[in-house]
mmCIF file of C-alpha atoms in Angstrom:
data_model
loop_
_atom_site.group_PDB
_atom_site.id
_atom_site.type_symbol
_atom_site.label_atom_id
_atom_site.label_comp_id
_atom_site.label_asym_id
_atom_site.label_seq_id
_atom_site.Cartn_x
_atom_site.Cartn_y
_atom_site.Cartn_z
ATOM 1 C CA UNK A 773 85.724 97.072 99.233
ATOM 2 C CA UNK A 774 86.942 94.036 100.599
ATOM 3 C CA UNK A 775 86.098 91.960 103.677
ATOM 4 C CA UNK A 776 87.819 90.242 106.428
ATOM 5 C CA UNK A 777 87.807 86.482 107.279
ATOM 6 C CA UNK A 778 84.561 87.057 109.625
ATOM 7 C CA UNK A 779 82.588 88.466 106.613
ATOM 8 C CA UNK A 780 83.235 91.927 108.377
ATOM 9 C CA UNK A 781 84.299 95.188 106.044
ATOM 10 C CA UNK A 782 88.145 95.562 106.037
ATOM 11 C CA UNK A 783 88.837 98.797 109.001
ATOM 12 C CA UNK A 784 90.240 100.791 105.931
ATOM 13 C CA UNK A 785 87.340 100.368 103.329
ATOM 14 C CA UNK A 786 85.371 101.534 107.105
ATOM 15 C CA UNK A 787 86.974 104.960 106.804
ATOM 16 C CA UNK A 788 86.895 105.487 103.382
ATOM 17 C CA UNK A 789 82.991 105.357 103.576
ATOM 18 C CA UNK A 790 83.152 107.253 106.705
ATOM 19 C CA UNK A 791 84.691 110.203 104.938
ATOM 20 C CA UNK A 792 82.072 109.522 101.993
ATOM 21 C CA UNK A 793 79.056 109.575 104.128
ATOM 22 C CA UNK A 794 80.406 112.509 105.985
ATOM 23 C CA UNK A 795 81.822 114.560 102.952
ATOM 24 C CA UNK A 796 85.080 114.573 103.729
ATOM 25 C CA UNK A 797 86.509 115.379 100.222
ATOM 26 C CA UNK A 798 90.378 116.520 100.544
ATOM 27 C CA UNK A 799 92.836 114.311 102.140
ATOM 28 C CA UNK A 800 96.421 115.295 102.607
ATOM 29 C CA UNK A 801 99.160 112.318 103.580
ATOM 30 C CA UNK A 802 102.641 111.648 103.713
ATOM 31 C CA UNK A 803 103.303 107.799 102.208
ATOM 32 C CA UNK A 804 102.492 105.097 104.851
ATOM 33 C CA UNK A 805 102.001 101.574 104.711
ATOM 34 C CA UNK A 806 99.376 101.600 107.800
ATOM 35 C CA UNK A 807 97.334 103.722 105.772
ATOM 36 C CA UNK A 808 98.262 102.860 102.424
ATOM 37 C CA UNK A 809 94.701 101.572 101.180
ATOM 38 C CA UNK A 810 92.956 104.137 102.610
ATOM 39 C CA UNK A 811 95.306 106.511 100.420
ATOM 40 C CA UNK A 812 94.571 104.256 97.624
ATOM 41 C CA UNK A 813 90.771 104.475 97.608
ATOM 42 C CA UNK A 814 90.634 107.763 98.410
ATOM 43 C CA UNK A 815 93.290 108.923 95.210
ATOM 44 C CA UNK A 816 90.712 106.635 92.728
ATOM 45 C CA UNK A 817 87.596 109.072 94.262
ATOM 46 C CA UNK A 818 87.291 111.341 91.596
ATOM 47 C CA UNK A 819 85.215 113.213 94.370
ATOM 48 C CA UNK A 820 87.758 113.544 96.306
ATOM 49 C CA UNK A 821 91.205 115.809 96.382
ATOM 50 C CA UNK A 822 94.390 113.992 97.749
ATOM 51 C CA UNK A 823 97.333 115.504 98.426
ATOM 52 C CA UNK A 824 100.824 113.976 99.106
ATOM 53 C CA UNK A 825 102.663 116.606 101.497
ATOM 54 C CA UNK A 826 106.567 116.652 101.945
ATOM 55 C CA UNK A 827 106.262 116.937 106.019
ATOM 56 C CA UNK A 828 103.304 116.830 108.255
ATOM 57 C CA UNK A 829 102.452 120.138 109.716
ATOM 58 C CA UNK A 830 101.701 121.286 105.652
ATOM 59 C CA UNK A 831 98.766 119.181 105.888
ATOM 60 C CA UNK A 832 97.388 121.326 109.191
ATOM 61 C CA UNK A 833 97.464 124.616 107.614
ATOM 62 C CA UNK A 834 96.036 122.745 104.141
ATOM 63 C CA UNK A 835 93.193 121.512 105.812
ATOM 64 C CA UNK A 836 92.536 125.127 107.794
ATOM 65 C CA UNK A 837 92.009 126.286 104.049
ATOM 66 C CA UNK A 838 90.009 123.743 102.903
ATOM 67 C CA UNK A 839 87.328 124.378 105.954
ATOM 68 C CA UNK A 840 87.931 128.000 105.077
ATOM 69 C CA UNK A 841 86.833 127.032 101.874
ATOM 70 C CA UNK A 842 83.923 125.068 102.597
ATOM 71 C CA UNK A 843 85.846 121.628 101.777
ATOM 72 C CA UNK A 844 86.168 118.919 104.811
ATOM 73 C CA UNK A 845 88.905 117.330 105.203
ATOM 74 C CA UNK A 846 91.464 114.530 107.119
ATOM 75 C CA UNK A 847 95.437 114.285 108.240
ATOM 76 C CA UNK A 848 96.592 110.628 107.343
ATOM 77 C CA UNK A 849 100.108 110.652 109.302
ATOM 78 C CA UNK A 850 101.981 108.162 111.180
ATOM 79 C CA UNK A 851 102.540 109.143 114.793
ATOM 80 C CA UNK A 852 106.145 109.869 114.108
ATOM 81 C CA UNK A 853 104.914 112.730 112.009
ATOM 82 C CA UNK A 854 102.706 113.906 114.806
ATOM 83 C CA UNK A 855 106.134 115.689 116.215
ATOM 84 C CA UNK A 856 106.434 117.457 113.392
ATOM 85 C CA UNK A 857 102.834 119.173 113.798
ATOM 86 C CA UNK A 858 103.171 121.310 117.154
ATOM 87 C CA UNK A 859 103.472 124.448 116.035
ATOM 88 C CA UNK A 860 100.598 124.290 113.234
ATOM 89 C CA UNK A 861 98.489 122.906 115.871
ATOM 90 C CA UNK A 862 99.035 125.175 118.436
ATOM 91 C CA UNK A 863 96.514 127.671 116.350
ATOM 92 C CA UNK A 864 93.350 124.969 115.960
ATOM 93 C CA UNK A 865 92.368 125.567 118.936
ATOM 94 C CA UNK A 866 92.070 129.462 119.288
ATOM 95 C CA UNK A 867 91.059 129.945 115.622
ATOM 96 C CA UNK A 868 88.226 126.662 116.551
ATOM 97 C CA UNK A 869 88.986 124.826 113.309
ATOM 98 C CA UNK A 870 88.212 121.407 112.849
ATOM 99 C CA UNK A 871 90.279 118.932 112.068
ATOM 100 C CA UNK A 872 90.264 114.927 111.557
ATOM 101 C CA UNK A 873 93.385 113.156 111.943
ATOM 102 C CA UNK A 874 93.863 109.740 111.688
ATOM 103 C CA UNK A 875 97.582 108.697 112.918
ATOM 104 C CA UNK A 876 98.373 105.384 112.084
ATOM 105 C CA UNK A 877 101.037 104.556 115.526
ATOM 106 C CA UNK A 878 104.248 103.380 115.922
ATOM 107 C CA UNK A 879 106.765 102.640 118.714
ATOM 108 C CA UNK A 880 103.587 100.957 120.639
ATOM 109 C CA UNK A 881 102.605 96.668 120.775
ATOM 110 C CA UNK A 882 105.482 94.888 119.240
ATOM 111 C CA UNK A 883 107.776 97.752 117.564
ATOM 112 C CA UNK A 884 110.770 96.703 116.277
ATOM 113 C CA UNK A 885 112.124 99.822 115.544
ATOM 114 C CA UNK A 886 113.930 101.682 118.512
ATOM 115 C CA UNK A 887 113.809 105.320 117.151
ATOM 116 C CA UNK A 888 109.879 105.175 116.500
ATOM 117 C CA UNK A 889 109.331 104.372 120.389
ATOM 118 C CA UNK A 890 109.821 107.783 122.140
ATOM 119 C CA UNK A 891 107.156 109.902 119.656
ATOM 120 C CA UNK A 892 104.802 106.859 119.976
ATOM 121 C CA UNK A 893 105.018 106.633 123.574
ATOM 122 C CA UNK A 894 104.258 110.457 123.440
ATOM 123 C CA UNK A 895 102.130 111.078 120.628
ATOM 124 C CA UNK A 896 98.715 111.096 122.751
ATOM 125 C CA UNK A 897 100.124 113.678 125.158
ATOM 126 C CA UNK A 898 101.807 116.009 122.813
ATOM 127 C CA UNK A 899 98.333 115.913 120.909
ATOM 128 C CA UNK A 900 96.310 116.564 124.302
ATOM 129 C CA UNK A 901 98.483 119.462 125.020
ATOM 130 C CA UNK A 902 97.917 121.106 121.903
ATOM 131 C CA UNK A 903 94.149 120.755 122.670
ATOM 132 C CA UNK A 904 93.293 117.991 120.100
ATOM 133 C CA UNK A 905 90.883 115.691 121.271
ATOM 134 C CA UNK A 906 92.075 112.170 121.218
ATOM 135 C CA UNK A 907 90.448 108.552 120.238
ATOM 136 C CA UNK A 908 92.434 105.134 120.099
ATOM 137 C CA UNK A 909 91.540 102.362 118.417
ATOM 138 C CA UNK A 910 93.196 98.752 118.828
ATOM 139 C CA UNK A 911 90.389 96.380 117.393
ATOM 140 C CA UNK A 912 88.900 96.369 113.807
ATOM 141 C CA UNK A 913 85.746 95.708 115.387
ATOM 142 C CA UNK A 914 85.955 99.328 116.779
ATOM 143 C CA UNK A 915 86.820 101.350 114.125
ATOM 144 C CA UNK A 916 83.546 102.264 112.660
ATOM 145 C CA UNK A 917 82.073 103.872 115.741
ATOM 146 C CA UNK A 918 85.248 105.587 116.748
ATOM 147 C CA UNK A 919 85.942 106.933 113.556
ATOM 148 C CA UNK A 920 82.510 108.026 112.810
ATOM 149 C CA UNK A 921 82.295 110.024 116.363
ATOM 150 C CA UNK A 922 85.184 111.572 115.525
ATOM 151 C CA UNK A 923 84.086 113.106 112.781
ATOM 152 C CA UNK A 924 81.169 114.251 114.000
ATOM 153 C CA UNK A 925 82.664 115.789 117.030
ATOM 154 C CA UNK A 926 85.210 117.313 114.676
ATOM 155 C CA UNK A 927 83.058 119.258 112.421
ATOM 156 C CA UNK A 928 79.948 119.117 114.293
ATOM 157 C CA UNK A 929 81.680 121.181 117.086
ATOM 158 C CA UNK A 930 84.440 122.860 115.023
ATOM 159 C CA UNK A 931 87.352 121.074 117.204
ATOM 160 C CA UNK A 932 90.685 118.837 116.405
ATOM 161 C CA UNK A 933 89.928 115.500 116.706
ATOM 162 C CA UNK A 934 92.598 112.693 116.559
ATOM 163 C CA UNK A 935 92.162 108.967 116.206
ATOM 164 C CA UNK A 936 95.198 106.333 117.327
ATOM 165 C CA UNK A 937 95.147 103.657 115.579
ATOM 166 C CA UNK A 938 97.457 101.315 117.496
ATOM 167 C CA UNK A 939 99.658 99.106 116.072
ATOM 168 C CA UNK A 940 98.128 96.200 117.566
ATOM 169 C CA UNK A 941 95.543 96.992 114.940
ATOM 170 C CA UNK A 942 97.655 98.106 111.700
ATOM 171 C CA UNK A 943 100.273 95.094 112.721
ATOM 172 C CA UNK A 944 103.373 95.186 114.118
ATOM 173 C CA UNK A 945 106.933 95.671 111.158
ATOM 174 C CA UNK A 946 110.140 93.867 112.433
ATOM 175 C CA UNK A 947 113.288 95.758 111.893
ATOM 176 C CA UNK A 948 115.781 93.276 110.460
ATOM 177 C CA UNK A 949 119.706 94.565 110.266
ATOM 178 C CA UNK A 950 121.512 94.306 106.928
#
């Protein structure tokens, strides 16, 4: 665990404990760097099951299985990724399984990239009409509640549950041309 310059816990360690505390114990990603820590501490959890996927929507079904199974678990995904997840979410809803997702955003405060700014401009409304319930999160200082009511509502009420965390919060990456 590590803390911030405040003496607060760093947002990421925040989750991790989140997910302990509310036995979330299988966590399927694709690589990011906005949640690369959290993938980090969850992979040295010997408690926990973490699972690289090759594209997004893998994760969605994955996770329907592991509630199926009696296992909790959370979507790590940037919100370019979210586009790839439509049609997998698009049964959530009518089958009421629960689902955490945590979408680190892009094309948002600051991008630098051009191609990541149409899916982040329309990741909250593609996730709203697929019935997901959805959170943002732009300060550290906010992450702990948010996070923790989203799981709750998730598998407390059997419901998707997404939480934004903008890129004012995860920081900003400069595209640079070769």
């Amino acid at each position: 665990m590590t803390t911030t310059t405040n003496g607060a816990t760093d947002w990421r360690d925040q989750i991790y404990d989140i997910f302990r505390e509310n036995g979330v114990r299988h966590v399927a990603h694709v690589p990011d760097g906005g949640h690369a820590k959290l993938i980090k501490r969850c992979e040295a959890d010997p408690e926990m099951t973490t699972v690289t996927l090759t594209t997004e929507e893998e994760g969605v079904g994955m996770l329907i299985g592991s509630w199926l199974g009696g296992t909790r678990g959370a979507l790590l995904i940037q919100s370019s990724g979210v586009g790839n997840c439509m049609n997998a979410l698009s049964v959530l809803k009518h089958g009421k399984f629960p689902i955490l997702m945590i979408v680190s955003m892009r094309g948002e405060w600051g991008e630098g990239m051009p191609w990541q700014v149409p899916m982040g401009q329309a990741t909250r409304e593609v996730l709203e009409a697929m019935g997901v319930i959805v959170y943002e999160v732009e300060r550290d200082s906010d992450v702990h509640a948010t996070i923790e009511a989203a799981t709750w509502l998730s598998f407390d009420s059997s419901v998707p549950v997404a939480v934004l965390l903008a890129q004012r919060l995860i920081g900003t990456k400069k595209f640079v041309a070769a």
